[in-house]
Short mmCIF file of C-alpha atoms in Angstrom, two decimals:
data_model
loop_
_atom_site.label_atom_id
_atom_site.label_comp_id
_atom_site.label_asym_id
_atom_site.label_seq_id
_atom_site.Cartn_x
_atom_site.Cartn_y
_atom_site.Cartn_z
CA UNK A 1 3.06 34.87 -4.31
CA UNK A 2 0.14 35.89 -6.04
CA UNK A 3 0.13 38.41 -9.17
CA UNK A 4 1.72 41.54 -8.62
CA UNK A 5 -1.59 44.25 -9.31
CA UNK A 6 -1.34 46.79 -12.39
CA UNK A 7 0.11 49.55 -11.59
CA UNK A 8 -1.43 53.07 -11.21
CA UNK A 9 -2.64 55.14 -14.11
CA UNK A 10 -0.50 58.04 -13.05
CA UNK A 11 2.72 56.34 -12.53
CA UNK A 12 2.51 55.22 -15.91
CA UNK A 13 1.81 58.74 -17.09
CA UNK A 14 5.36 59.88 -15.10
CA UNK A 15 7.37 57.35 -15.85
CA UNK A 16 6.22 58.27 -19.33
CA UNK A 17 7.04 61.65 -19.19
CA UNK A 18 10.75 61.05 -17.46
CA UNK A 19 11.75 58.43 -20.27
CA UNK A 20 11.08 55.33 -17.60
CA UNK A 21 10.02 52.40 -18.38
CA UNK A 22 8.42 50.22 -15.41
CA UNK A 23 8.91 46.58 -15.37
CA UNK A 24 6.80 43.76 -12.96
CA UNK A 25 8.45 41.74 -10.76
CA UNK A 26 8.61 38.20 -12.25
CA UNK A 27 6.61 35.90 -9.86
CA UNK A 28 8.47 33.67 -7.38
CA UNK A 29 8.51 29.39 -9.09
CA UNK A 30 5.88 27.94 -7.99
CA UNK A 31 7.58 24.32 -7.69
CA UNK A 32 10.90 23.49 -6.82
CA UNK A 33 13.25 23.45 -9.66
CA UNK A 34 10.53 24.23 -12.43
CA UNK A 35 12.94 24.87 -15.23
CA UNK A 36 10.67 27.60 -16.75
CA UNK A 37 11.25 30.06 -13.96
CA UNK A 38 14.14 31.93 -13.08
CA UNK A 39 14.25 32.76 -9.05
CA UNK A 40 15.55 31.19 -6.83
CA UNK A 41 13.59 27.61 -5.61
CA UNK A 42 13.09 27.32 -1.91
CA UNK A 43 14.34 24.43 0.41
CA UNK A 44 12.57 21.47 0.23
CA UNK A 45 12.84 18.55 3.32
CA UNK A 46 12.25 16.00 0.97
CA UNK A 47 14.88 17.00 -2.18
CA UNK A 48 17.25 17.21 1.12
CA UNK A 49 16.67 14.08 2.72
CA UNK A 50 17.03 12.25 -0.61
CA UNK A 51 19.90 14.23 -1.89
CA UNK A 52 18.24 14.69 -5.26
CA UNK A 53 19.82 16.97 -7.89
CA UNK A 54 16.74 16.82 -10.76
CA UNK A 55 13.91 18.89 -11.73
CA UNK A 56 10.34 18.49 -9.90
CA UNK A 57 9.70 15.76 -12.29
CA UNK A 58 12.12 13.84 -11.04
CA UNK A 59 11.38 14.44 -7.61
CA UNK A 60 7.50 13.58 -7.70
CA UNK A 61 8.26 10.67 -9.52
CA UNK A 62 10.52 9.07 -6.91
CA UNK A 63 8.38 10.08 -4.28
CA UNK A 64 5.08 8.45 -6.05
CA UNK A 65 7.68 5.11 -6.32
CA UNK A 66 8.71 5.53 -3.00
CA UNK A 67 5.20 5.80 -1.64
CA UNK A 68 4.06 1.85 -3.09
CA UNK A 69 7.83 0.21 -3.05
CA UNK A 70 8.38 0.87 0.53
CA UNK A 71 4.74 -0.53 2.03
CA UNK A 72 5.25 -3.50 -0.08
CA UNK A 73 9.04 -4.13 0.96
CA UNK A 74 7.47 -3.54 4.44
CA UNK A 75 4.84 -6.28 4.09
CA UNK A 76 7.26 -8.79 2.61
CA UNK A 77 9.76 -8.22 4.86
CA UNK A 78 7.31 -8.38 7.78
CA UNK A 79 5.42 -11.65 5.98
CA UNK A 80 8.92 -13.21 5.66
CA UNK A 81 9.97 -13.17 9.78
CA UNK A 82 6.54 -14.33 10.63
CA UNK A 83 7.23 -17.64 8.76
CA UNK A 84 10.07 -18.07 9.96
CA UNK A 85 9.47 -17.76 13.61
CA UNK A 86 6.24 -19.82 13.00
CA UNK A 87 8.60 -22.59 11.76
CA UNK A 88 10.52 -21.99 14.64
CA UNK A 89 7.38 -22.26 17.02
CA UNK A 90 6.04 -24.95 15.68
CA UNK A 91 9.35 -27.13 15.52
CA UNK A 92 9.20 -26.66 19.38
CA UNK A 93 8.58 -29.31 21.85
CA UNK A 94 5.23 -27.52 22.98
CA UNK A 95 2.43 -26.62 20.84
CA UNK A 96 0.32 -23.69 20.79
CA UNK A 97 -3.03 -23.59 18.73
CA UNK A 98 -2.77 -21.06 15.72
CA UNK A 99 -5.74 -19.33 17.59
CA UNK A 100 -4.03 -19.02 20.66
CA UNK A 101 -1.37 -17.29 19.21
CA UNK A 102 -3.67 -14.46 16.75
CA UNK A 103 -4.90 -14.05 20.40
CA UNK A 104 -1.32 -12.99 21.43
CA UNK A 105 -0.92 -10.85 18.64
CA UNK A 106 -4.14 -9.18 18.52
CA UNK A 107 -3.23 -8.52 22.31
CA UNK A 108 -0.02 -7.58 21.75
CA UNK A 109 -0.97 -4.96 19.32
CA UNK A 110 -3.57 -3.23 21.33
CA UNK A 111 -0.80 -2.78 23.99
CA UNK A 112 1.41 -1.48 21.49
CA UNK A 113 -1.03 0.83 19.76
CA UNK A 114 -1.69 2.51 23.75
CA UNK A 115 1.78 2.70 24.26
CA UNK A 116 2.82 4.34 21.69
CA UNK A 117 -0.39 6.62 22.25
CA UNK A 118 1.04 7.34 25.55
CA UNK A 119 4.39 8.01 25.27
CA UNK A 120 4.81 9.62 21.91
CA UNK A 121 4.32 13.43 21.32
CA UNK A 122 1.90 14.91 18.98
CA UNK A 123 4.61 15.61 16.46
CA UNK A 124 5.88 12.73 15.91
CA UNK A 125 2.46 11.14 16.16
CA UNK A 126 1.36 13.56 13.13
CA UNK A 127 5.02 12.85 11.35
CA UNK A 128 4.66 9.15 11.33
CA UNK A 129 0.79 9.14 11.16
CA UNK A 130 0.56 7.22 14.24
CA UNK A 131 -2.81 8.88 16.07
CA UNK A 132 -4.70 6.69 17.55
CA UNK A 133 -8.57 7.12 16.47
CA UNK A 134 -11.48 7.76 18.61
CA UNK A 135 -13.45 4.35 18.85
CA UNK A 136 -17.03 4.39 17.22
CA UNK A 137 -19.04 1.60 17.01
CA UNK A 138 -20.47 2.32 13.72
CA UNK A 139 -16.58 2.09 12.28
CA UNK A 140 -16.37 -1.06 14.10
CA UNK A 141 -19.11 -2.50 12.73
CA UNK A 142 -17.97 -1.40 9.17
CA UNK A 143 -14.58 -3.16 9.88
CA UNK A 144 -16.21 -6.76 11.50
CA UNK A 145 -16.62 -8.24 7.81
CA UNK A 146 -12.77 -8.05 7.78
CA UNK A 147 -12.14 -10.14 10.39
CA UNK A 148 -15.13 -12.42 9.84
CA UNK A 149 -13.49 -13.33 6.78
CA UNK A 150 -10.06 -13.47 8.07
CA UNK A 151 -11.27 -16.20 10.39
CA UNK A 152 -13.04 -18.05 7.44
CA UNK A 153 -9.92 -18.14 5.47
CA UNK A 154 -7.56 -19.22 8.37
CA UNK A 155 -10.65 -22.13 9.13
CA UNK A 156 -10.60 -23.36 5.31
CA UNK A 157 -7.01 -23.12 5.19
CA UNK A 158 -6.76 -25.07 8.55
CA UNK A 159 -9.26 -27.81 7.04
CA UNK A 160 -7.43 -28.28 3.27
CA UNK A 161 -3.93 -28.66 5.20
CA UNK A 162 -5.77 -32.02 6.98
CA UNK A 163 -7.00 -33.11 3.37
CA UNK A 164 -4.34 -32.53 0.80
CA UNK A 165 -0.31 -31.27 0.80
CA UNK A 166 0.76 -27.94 1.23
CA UNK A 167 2.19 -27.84 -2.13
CA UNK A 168 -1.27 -28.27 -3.88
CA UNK A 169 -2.93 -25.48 -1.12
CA UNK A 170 0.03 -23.22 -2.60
CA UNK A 171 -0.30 -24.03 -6.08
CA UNK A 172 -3.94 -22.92 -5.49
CA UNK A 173 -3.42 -20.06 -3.03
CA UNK A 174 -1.35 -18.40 -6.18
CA UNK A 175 -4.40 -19.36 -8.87
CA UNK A 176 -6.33 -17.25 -6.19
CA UNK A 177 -4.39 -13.73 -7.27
CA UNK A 178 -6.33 -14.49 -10.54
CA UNK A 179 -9.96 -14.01 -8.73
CA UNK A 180 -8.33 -10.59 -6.52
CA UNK A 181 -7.28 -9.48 -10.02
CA UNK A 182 -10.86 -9.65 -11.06
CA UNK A 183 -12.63 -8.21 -8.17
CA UNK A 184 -10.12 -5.32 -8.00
CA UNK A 185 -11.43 -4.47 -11.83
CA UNK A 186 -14.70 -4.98 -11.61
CA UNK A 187 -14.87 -3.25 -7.58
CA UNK A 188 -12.39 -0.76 -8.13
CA UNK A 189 -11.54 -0.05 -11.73
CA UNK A 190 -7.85 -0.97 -11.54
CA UNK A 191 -6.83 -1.43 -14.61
CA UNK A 192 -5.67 -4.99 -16.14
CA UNK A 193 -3.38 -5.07 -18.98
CA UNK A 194 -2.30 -8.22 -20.72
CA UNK A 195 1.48 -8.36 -18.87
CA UNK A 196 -0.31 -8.31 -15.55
CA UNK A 197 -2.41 -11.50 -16.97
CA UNK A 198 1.01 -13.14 -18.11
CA UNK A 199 2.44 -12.18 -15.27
CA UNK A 200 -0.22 -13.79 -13.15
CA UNK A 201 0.24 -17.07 -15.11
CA UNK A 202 3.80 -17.07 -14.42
CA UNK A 203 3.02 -16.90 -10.99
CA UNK A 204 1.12 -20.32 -11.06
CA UNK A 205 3.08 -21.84 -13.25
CA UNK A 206 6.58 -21.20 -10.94
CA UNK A 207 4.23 -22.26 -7.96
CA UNK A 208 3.30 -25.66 -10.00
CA UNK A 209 7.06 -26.25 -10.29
CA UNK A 210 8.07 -25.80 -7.09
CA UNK A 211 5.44 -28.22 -5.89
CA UNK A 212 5.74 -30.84 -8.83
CA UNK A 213 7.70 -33.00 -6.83
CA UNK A 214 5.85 -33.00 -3.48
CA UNK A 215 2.45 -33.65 -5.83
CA UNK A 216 3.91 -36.58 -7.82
CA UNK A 217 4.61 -37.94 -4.22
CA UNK A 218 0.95 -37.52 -3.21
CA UNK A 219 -1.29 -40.38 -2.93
CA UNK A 220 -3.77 -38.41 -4.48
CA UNK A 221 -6.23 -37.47 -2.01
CA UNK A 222 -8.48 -34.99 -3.32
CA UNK A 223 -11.95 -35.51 -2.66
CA UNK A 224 -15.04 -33.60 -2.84
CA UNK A 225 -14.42 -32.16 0.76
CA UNK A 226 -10.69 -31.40 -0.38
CA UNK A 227 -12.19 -29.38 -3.38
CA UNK A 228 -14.96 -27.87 -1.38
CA UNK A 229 -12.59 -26.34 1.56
CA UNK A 230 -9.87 -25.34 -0.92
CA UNK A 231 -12.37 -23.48 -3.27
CA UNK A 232 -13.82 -22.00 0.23
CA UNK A 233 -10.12 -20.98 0.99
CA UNK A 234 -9.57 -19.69 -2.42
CA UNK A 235 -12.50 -17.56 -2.59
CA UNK A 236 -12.48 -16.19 0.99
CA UNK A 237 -8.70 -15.07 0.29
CA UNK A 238 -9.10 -13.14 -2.67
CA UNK A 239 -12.12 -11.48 -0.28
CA UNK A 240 -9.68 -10.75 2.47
CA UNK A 241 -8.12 -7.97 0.45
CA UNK A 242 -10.75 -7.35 -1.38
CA UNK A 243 -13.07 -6.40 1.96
CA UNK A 244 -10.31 -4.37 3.20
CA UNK A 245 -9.61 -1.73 0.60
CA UNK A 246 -14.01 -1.41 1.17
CA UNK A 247 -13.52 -0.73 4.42
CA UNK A 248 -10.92 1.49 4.08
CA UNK A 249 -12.63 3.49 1.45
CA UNK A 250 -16.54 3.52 3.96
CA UNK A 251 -14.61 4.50 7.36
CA UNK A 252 -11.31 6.84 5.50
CA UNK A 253 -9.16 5.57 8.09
CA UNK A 254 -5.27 5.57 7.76
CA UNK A 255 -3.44 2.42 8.10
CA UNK A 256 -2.83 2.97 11.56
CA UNK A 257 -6.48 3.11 12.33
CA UNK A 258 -7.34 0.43 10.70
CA UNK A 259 -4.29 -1.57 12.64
CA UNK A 260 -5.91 -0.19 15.68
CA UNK A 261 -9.93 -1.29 14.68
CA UNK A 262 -8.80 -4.57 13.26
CA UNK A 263 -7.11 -5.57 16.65
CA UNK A 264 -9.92 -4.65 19.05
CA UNK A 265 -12.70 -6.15 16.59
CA UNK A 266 -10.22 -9.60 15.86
CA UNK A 267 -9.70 -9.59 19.84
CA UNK A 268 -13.35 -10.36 21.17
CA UNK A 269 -14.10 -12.84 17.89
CA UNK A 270 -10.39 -14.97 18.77
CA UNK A 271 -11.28 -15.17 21.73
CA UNK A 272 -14.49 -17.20 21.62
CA UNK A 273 -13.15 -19.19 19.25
CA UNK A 274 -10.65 -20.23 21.11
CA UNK A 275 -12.99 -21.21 23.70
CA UNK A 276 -15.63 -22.88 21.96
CA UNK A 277 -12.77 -24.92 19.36
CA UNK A 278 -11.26 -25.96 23.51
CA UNK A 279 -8.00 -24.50 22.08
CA UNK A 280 -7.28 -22.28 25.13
CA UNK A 281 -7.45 -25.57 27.68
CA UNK A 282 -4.99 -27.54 25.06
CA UNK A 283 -3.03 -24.34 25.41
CA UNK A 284 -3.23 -24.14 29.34
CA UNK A 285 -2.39 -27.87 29.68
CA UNK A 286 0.88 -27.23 27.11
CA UNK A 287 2.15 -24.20 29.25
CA UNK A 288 4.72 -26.59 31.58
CA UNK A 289 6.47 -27.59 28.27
CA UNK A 290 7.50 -24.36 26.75
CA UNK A 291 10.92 -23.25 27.31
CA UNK A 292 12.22 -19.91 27.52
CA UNK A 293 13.27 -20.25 23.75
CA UNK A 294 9.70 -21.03 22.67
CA UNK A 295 8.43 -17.82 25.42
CA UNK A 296 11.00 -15.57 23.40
CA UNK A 297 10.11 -16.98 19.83
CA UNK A 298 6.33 -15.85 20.77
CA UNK A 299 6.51 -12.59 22.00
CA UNK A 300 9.10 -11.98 18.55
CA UNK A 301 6.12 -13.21 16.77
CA UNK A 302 3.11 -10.80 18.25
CA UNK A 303 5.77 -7.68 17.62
CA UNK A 304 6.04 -8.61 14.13
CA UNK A 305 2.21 -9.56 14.50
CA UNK A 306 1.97 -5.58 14.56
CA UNK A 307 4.49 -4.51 11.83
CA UNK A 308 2.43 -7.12 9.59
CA UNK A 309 -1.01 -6.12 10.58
CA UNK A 310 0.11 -2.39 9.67
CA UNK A 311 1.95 -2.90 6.59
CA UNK A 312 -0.98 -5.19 5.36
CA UNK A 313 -2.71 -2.02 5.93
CA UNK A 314 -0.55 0.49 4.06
CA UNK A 315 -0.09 -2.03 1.51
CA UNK A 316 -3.35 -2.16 0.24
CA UNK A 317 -4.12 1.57 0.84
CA UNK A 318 -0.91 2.75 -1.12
CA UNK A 319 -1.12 -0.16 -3.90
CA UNK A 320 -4.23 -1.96 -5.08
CA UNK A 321 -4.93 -5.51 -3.79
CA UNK A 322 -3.98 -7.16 -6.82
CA UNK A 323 -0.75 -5.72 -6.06
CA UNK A 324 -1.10 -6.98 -2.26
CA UNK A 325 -1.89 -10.27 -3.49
CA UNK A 326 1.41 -10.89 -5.81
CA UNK A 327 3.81 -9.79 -3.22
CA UNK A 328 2.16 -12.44 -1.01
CA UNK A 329 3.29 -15.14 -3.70
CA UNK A 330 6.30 -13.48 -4.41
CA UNK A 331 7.79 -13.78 -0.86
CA UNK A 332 7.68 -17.31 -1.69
CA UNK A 333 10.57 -16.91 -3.55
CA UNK A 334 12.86 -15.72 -0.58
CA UNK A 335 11.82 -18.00 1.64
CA UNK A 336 12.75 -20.83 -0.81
CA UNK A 337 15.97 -19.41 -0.87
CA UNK A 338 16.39 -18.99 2.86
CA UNK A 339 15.38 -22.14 2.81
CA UNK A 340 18.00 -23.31 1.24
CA UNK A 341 20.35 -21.39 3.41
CA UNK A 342 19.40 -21.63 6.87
CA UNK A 343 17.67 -24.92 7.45
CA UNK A 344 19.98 -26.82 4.43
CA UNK A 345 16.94 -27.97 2.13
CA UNK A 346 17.84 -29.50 -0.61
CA UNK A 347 18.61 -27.52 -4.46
CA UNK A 348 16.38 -29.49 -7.01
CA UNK A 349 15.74 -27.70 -10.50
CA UNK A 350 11.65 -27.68 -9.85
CA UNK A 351 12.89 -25.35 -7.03
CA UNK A 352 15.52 -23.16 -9.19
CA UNK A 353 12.70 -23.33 -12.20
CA UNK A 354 10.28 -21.76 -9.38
CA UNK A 355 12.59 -18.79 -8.04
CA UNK A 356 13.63 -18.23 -11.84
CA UNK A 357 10.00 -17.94 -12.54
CA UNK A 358 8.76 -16.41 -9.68
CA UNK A 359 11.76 -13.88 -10.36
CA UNK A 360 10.51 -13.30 -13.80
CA UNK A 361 6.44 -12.74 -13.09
CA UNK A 362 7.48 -9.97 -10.66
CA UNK A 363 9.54 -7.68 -12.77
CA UNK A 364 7.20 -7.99 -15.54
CA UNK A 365 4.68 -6.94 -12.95
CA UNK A 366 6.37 -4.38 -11.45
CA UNK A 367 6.96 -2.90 -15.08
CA UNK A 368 3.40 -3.44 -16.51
CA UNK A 369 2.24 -1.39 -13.18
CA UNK A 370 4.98 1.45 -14.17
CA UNK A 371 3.69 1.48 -17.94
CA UNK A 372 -0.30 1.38 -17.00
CA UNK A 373 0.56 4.78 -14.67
CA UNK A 374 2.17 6.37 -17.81
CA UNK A 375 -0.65 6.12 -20.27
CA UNK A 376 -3.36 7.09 -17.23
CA UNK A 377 -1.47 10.22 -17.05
CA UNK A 378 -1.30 10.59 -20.73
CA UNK A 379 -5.09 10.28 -20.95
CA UNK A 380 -6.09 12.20 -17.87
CA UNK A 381 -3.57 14.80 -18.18
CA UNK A 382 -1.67 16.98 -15.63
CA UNK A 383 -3.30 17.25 -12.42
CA UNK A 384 -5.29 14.05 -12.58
CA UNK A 385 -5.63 11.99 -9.38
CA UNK A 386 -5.09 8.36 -8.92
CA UNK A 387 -7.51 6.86 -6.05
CA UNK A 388 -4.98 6.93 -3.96
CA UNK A 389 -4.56 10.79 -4.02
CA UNK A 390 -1.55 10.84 -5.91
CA UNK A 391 -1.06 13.92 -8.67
CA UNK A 392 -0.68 12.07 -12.29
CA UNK A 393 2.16 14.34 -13.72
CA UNK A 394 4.40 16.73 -11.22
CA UNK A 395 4.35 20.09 -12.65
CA UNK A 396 0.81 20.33 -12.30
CA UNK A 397 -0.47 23.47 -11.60
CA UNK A 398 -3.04 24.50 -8.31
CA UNK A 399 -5.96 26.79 -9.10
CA UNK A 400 -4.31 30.06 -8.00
CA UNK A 401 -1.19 29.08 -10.05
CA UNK A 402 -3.98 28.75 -12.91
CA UNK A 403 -5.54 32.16 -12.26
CA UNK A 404 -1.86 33.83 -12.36
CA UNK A 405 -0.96 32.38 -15.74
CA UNK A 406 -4.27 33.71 -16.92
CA UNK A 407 -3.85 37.24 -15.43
CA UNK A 408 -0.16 37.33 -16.97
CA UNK A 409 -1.58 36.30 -20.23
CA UNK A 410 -4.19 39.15 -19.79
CA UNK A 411 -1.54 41.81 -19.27
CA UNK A 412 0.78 40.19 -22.23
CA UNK A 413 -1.60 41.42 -24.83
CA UNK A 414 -0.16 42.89 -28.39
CA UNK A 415 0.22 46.23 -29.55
CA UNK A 416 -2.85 45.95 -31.52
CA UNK A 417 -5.45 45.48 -28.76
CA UNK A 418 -8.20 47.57 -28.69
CA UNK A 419 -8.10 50.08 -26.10
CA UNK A 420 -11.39 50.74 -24.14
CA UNK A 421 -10.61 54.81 -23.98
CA UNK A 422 -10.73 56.81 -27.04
CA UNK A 423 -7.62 58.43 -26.20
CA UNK A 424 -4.10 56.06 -27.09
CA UNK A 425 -1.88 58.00 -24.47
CA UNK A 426 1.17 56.98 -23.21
CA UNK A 427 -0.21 54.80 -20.49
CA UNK A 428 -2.56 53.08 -22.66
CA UNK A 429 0.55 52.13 -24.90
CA UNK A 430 2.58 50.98 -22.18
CA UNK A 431 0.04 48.50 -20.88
CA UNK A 432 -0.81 47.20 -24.59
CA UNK A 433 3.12 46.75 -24.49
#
């Protein structure tokens, strides 16, 4: 509520007169459970839902962790079933081109994205941030160099797997964070302290390990074309997420617009590719030979083709792409251990060195992200704004708040204040008081 107004000369004067003293009304807190004011706080959904018993502090700060650990555990956990069902696809009698199946997905989103349109009210769509956009070409257009790329790093990726191991295209898929971290400073002004670069170098050194024994196998095939298409790979990977927080920031669309944009540009552009590479006839002519196990194991995949085109999304918008980029190599580590569990692989200290490792680079990570937000809000003070709209310190105050500390400090004054009138009378004492 804003600051009760300054009473009337004359009720001053009788209040005066009677032996009354008026008091103000203290204002109503401002923020829920500030431990400077004295009323009671109001209900808040969130403090509910979470059953949290702390001061505002408390509160903000969960919610700004909540707000980056859940899109991350979203995109892992999303990242982690697509493997696995592509394992499971590809272990399959029939074969289905990798293009033929983004097809699917891209396909299978769109249908998604208008069903949910359809049959969803306008509450929950504004709840769960699930409106579809209106489509504009110019956004489109702004959002094509995300898929161009896309298709350039699954076409380098495609041509190092018939060159060298997939060991060595890991080992150098994790050296590629290094570049993202880069581009996210120089682009974006994330900042870079030196546990993020150890951190980073933990990260190739646990993916080294895990492939030691694979590479000591290898005949050594690494040519110039090797080099050239994994340096191609590289580069156009650390672009990928790079491209994406751009495009976010030109159109300001949510992650659920850009899910929706990235689908119908990605359709049209798989789609001639699959055509022109003659991967839709090798698809046609494989149709006879898929099983109702392989139909099922597809149409798991272009769900989850959704959750993981969305949570790429929200990842990148809520985090930074650097910290898009090392959950990509950290889900390595569950999958080795699932692995391990499910299809009975075999427990060899290069692969307990590289979830140790792996382990390791990720809490020091996580931690040297934690300590970088402390000393930004140290330096920018309260009321500073990340990029991603997120308040630096919770008890920050709005501008009316502002304005009412500044009128209460007006009427606060000492005894000795000078009084404009020439006469002291009881009124003028009382509001000097």
């Amino acid at each position: 509520p804003p600051c009760p107004a300054i009473p009337a000369r004359d009720t001053h004067r009788l209040a005066a007169e009677q032996g009354l003293s008026l008091r103000r009304r203290r204002p109503l807190p401002r923020s829920i459970g500030d431990r400077k004011s004295q009323g009671r706080p109001k209900m808040d959904i969130f403090n509910t839902c979470m059953g949290s018993l702390g001061g505002s502090a408390n509160n903000r700060g969960r919610r700004w962790k909540m707000n980056r650990v859940i899109p991350c555990f979203a995109y892992s956990c999303c990242s982690i079933c697509m493997m696995l069902l592509n394992k499971t696809i590809s272990s399959e009698g029939a074969r289905i081109p990798l293009s033929c199946v983004m097809l699917v997905q891209n396909l299978a989103t769109l249908i998604l994205i208008h069903v949910f349109d359809a049959c969803l009210s306008d509450a929950t769509k504004g709840m769960w941030k699930m409106r579809m956009p209106p489509f504009q070409l110019k956004t489109a257009l702004l959002w094509l160099p995300v898929n161009i790329i896309f298709l350039l790093m699954l076409f380098s990726g495609f041509k190092s797997l018939q060159l060298v191991t997939v060991s060595l295209v890991s080992v150098c898929k994790n050296v590629t964070n290094v570049f993202t971290t880069m581009g996210d400073r120089l682009l974006f002004e994330e900042p870079v302290s030196q546990p993020i670069i150890f951190a980073l170098f933990l990260m190739v050194l646990a993916a080294y390990l895990g492939a030691s024994d694979e590479l000591s196998d290898s005949k050594g095939n690494f040519e110039f074309w090797a080099a050239l298409w994994i340096s191609i790979n590289c580069l156009s990977t650390s672009a990928y997420g790079l491209q994406i927080k751009m495009s976010q920031r030109q159109t300001k669309l949510k992650p659920y617009g850009c899910t929706y944009y990235n689908a119908l540009v990605a359709t049209p552009l798989t789609f001639f590719w699959t055509i022109l590479s003659g991967d839709m006839s090798e698809c046609i002519v494989n149709i006879p030979d898929m099983d109702q196990k392989f139909f099922i194991s597809v149409i798991l995949s272009s769900i989850i083709g959704f959750g993981i085109g969305f949570s790429v999304f929200w990842c990148i918008s809520a985090t930074s792409p650097t910290t898009y980029a090392m959950v990509g190599a950290a889900n390595k580590i569950p999958l080795s251990l699932l692995g391990i569990l499910l299809f009975g692989e075999p427990v060899t200290k290069e692969r307990v060195s590289f979830i140790s490792i792996g382990l390791a680079a990720g809490i020091i990570y996580a931690r040297a992200k934690a300590l970088l937000k402390d000393e930004k809000e140290k330096i920018d003070g309260p009321g500073s704004k990340d990029q991603n709209g997120f308040t630096g310190t919770p008890n920050a105050k709005s501008g009316s708040g502002q304005l009412e500390d500044v009128a209460m400090s007006i009427l606060a004054k000492p005894t000795g204040t000078r009084v404009e009138n020439s006469e002291r009378s009881a009124d003028g004492e009382l509001r000097a008081a």
